[in-house]
Short mmCIF file of C-alpha atoms and ligand atoms in Angstrom, two decimals:
data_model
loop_
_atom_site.label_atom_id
_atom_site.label_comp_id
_atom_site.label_asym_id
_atom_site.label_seq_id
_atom_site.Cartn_x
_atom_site.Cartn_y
_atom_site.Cartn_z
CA UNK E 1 -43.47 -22.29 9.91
CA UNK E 2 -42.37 -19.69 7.05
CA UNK E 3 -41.19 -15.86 8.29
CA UNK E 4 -41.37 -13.96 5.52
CA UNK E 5 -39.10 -10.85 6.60
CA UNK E 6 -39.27 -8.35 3.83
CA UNK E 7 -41.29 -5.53 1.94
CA UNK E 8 -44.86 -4.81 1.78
CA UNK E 9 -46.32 -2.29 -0.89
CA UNK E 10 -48.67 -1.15 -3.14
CA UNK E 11 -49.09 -1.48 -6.84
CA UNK E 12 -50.27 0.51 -9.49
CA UNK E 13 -50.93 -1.32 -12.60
CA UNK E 14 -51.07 -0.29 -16.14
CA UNK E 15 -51.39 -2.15 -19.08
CA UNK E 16 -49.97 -0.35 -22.48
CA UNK E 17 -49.15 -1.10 -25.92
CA UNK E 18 -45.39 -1.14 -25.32
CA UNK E 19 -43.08 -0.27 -21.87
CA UNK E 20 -41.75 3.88 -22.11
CA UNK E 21 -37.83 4.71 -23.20
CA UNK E 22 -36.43 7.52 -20.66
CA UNK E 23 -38.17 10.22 -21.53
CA UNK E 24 -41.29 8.70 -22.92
CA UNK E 25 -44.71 8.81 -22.02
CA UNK E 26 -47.05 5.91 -23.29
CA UNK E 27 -50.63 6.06 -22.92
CA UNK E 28 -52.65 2.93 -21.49
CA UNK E 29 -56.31 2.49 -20.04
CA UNK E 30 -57.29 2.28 -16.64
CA UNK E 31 -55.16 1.52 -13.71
CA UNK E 32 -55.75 -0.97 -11.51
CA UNK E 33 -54.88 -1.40 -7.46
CA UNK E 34 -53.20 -4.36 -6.20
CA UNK E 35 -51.26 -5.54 -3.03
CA UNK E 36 -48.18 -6.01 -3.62
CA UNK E 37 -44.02 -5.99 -2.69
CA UNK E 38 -42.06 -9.03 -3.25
CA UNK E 39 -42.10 -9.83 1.14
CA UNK E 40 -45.67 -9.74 0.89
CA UNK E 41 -46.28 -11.74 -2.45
CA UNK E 42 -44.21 -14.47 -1.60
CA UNK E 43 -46.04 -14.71 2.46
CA UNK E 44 -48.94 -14.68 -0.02
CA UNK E 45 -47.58 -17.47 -2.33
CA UNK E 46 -46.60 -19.89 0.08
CA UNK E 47 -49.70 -19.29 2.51
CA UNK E 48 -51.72 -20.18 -0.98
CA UNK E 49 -49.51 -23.70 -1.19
CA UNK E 50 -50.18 -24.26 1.76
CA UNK E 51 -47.79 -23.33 4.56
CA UNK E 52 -48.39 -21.84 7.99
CA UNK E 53 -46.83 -17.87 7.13
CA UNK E 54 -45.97 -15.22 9.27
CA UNK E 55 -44.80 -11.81 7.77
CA UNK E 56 -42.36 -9.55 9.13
CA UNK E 57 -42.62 -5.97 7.70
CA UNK E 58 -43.95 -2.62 7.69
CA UNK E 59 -47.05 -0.42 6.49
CA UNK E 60 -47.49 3.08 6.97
CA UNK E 61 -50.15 5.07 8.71
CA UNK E 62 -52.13 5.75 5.27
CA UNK E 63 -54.95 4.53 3.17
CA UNK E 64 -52.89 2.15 1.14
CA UNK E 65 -51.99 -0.05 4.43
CA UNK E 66 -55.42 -1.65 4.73
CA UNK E 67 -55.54 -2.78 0.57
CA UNK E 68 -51.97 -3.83 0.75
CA UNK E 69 -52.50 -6.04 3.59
CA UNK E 70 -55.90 -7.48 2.82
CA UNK E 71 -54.68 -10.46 0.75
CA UNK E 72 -52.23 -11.70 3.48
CA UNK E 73 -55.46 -11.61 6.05
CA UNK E 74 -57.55 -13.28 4.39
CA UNK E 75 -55.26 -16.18 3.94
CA UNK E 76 -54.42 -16.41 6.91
CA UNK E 77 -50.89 -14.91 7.12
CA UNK E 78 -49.89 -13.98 11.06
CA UNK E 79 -49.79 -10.35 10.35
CA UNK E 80 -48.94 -9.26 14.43
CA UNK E 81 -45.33 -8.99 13.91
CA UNK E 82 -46.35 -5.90 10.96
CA UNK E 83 -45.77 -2.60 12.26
CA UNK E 84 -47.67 0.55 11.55
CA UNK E 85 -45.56 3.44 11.64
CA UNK E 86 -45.90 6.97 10.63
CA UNK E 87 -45.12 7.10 7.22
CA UNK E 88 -46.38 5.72 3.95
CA UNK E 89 -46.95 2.79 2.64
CA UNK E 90 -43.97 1.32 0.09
CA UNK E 91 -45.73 2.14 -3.59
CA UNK E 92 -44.77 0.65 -6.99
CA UNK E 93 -45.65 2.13 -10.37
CA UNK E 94 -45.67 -0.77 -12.87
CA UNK E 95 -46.30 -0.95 -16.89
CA UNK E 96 -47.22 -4.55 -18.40
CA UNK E 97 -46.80 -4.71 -21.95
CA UNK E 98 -48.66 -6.75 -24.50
CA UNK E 99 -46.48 -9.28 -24.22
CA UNK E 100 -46.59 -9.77 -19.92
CA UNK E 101 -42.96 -8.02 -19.79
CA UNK E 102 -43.29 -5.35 -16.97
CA UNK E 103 -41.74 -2.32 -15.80
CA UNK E 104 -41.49 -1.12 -11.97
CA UNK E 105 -40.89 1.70 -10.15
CA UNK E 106 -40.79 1.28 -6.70
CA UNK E 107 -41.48 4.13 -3.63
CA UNK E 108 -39.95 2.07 -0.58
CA UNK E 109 -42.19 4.27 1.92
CA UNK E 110 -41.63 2.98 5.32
CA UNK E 111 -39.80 -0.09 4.15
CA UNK E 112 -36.91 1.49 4.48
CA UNK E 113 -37.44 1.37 7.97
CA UNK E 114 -37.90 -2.24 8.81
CA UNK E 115 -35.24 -3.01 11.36
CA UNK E 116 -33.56 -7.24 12.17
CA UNK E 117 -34.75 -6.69 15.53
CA UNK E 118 -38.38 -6.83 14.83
CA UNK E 119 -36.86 -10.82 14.38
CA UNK E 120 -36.56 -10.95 18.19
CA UNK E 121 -38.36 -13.27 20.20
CA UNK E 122 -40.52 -13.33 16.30
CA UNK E 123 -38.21 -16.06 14.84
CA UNK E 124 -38.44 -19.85 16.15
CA UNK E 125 -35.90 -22.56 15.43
CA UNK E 126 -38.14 -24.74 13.06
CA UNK E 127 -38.52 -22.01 10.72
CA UNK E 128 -37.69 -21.54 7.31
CA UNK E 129 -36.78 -17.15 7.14
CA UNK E 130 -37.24 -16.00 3.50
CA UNK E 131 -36.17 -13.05 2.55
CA UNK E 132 -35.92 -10.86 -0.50
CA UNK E 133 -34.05 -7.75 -1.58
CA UNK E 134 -36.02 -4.68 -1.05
CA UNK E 135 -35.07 -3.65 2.21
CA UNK E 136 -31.46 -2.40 2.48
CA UNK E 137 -28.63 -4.65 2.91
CA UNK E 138 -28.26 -4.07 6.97
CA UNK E 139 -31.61 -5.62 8.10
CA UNK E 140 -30.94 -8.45 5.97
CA UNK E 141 -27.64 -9.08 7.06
CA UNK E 142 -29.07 -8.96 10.39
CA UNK E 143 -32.18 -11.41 9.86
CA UNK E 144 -29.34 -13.62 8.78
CA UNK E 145 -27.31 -13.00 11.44
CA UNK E 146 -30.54 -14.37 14.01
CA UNK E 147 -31.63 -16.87 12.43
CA UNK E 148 -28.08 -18.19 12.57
CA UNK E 149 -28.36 -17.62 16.62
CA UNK E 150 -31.98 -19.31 16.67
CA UNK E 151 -31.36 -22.13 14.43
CA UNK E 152 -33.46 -21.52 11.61
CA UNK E 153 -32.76 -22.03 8.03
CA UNK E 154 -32.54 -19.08 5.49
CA UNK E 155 -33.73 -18.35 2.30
CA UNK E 156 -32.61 -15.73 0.46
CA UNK E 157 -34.01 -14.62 -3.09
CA UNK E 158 -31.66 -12.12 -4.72
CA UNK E 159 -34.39 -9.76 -6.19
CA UNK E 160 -34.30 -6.84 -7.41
CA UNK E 161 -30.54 -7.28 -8.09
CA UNK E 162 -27.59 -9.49 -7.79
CA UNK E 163 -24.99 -6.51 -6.82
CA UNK E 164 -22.08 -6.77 -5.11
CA UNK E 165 -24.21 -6.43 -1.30
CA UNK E 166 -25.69 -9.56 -1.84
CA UNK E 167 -22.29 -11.49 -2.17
CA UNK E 168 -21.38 -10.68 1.36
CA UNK E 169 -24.74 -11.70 2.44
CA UNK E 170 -24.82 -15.61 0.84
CA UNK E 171 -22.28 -16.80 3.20
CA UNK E 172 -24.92 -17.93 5.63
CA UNK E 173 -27.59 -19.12 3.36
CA UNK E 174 -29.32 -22.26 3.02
CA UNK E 175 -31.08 -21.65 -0.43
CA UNK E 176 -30.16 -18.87 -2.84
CA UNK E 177 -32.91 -18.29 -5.84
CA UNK E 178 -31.41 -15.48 -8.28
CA UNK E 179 -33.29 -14.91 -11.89
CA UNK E 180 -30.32 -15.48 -14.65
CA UNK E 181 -29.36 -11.58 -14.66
CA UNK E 182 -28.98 -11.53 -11.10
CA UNK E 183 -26.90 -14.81 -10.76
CA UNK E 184 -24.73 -13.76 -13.69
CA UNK E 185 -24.02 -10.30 -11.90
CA UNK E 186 -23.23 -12.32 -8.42
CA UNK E 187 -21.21 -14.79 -9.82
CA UNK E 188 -19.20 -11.77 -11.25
CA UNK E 189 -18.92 -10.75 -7.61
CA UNK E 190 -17.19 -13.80 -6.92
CA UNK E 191 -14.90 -13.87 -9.97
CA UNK E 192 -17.05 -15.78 -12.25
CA UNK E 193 -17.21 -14.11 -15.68
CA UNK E 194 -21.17 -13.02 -16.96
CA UNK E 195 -20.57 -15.20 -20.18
CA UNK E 196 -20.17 -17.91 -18.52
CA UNK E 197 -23.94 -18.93 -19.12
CA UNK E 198 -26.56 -20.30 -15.93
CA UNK E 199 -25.06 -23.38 -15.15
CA UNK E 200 -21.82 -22.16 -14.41
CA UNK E 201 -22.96 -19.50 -12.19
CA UNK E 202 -25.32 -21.65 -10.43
CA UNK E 203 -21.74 -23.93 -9.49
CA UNK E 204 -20.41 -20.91 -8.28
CA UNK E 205 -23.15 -19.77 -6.15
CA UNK E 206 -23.41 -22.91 -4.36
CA UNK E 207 -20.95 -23.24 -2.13
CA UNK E 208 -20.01 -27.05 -0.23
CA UNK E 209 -23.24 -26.77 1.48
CA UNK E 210 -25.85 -24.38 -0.20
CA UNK E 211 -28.80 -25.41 -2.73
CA UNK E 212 -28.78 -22.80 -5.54
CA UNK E 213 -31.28 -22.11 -7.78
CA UNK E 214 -31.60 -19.84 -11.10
CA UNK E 215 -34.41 -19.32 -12.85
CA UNK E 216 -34.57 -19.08 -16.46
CA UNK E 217 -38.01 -17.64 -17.04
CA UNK E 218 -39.73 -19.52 -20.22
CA UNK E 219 -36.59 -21.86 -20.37
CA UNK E 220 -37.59 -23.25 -16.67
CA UNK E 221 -34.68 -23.16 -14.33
CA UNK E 222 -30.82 -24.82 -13.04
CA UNK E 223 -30.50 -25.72 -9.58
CA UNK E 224 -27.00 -27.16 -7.87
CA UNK E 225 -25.62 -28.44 -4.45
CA UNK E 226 -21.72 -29.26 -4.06
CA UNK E 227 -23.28 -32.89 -5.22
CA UNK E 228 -26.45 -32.78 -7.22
CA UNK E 229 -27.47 -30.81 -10.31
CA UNK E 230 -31.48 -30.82 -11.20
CA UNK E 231 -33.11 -28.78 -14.22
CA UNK E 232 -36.37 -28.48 -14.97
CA UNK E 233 -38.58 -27.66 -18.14
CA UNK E 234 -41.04 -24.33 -17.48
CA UNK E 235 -44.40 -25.78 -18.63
CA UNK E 236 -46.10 -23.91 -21.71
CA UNK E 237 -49.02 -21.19 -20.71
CA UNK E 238 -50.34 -17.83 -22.10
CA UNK E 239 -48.61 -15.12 -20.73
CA UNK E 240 -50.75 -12.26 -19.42
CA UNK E 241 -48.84 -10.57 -16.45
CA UNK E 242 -45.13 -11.47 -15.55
CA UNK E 243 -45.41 -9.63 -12.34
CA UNK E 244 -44.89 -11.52 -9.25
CA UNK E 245 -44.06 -14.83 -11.05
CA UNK E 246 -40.40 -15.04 -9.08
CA UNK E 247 -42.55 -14.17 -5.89
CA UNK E 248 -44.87 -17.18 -6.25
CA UNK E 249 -41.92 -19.24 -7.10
CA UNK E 250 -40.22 -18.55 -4.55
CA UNK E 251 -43.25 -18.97 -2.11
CA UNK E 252 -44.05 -22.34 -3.30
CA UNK E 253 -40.47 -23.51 -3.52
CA UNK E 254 -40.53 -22.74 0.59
CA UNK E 255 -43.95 -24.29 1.57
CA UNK E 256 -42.56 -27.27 -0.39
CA UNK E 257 -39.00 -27.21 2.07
CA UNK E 258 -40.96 -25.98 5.22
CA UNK E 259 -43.19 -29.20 4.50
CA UNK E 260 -40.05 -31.39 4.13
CA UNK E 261 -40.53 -32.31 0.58
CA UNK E 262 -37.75 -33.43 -1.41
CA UNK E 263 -35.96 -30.53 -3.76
CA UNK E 264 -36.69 -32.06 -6.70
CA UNK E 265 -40.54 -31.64 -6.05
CA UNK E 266 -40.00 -28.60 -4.39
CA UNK E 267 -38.57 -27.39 -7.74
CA UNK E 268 -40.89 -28.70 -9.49
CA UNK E 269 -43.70 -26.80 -7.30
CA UNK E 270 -41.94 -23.73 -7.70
CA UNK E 271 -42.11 -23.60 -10.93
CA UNK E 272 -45.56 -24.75 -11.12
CA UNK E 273 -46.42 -22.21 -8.80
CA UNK E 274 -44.55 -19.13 -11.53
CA UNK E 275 -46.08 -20.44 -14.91
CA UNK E 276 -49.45 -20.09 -13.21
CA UNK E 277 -48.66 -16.67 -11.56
CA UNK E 278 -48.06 -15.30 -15.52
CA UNK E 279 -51.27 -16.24 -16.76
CA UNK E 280 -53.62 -13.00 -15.08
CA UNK E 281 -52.93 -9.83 -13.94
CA UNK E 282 -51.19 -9.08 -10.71
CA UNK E 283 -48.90 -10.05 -8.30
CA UNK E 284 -50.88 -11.50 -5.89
CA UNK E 285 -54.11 -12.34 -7.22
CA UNK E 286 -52.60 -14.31 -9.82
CA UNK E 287 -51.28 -16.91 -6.78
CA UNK E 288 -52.22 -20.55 -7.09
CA UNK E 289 -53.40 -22.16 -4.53
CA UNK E 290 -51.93 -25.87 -3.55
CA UNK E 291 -54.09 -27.81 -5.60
CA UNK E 292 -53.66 -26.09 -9.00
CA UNK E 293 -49.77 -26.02 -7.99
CA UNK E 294 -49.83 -29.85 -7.56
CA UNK E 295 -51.40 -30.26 -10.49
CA UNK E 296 -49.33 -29.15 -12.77
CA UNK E 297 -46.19 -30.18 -10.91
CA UNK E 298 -47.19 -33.61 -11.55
CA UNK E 299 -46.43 -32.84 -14.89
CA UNK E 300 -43.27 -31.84 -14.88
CA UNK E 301 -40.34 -33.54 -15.55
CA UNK E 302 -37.40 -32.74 -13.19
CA UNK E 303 -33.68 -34.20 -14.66
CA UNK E 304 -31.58 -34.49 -11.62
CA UNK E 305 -27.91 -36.35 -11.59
CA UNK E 306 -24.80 -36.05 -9.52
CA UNK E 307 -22.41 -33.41 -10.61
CA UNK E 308 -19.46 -34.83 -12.06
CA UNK E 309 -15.81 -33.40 -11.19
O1 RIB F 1 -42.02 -8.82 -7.60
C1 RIB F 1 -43.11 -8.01 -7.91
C2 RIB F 1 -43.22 -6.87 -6.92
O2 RIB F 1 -42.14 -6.00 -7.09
C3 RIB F 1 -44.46 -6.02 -7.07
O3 RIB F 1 -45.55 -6.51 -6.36
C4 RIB F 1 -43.99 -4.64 -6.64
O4 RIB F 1 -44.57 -4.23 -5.43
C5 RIB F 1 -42.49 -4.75 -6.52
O5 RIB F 1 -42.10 -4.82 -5.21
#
């Protein structure tokens, strides 16, 4: 089973011409409503490839709960361990340009008040905890902390940002998935110049005993152990809507562990699972579900060899 332990929110979506400069305002059309928050995309994402998903979170007492939850019930997410707590919902504000590229503002709302020990008695030895970066750094040093005590593995994805918290936070980690500007700023952390380009950072994010992966967006993505390397090729598609492609990534890469599939093939599901997520609008209803995620994984071609000293 996946616990996704992490934010929950609500997004505001508007599509303009070109993303605002401080001080800017740009004028788009409509706004559109979507659940949303990178906990609750990726409980969405790996639910959709197939995994049994329970999220760990909060929503506030207000009319944005019930949208921003909706998704995750009606695939079938175990939604008991979310709190409702006085307060509101976490909001984000985003901008999509013309070109997919986005822009987000994010309200944390009563996200900032998710606490490790909602974990208790929650978390189960078998299961693979994901977790994300949009709660502060103590709950997630805590959800690391039990599932170290229970057994279970940990995933950690570094988004929004690679700073210097997250470095003391690796340590226990089974899988670390950082975008390229996020590894490069945690492999600074740990001494590793930003120039030093993906691959290099990826070999210092690993550890002896931790599989680390960076995504590369359109350029497809590195991934080492102490002992393997593997890249793979992002698949051409028409980008729409950026939003939420590291989310389903990182959904699909767990289902694929939970399910015990090699990492190759969970790589290559992954990133099956984030090309698809950029071509519509949204960050959850743009999702795939197992079968269009196998699909194009089959496609793929994953280069994997043992890393030479
Ligand atoms: O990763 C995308 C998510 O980031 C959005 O759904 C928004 O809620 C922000 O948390």
């Amino acid at each position: 089973m996946i616990t996704v332990f992490g934010s929950i929110n609500l997004d505001l979506v508007v599509c303009l011409p070109r993303l605002p400069v401080p001080g800017e305002t740009v004028v788009g059309p409509d706004h559109q409503t979507f659940a949303g928050g990178k906990g609750a995309n990726q409980a969405l994402a790996a639910a959709r490839a197939g995994a049994s998903v329970r999220m760990v979170g909060a929503v506030g007492r207000d009319a944005h709960s019930a949208p921003a939850l909706a998704n995750l019930d009606l695939a079938g997410v175990d939604l008991s361990a979310v709190r409702h707590l006085e307060g509101t919902t976490g909001l984000a504000m985003i901008g999509i340009d013309a070109e997919g590229e986005n822009l987000i503002m994010c309200a944390s709302g009563v996200n900032a008040r998710v606490a490790a020990d909602w974990l208790d008695g929650v978390l189960e030895p078998d299961d693979l905890l994901v977790l994300q970066r949009e709660l502060s750094a103590d709950p997630i040093s805590g959800a690391i902390a039990r599932a170290r005590k229970v057994g279970a593995r940990v995933l950690l994805n570094a988004a929004p940002s690679g700073d210097a918290a997250l470095a003391g936070l690796i340590g226990d980690v089974d899988v670390l998935v950082a975008n390229a500007v996020e590894a490069a700023e945690l492999a600074g952390a740990f001494g590793c110049p930003g120039a030093e380009g993906a691959e290099v950072h990826c070999a210092a994010l690993c550890g002896n005993s931790r599989l680390a992966v960076v995504t590369l967006g359109g350029d497809g993505l590195v991934a080492r152990t102490a002992e393997r390397i593997w890249r793979v090729a992002a698949p051409r598609i028409e980008v729409l809507d950026t939003t939420g492609a590291g989310d389903a990534f990182v959904g699909a890469l767990a289902a694929a562990l939970d399910r015990g599939a090699d990492i190759s093939r969970a790589l290559a599901e992954g990133t099956a699972a984030g090309a698809l997520a950029c071509t519509a609008t949204g960050a959850q209803s743009s999702s795939p579900d197992a079968g269009a995620i196998a699909e194009l994984a089959d496609t793929l071609v994953v280069e994997t060899a043992p890393v030479t000293r």
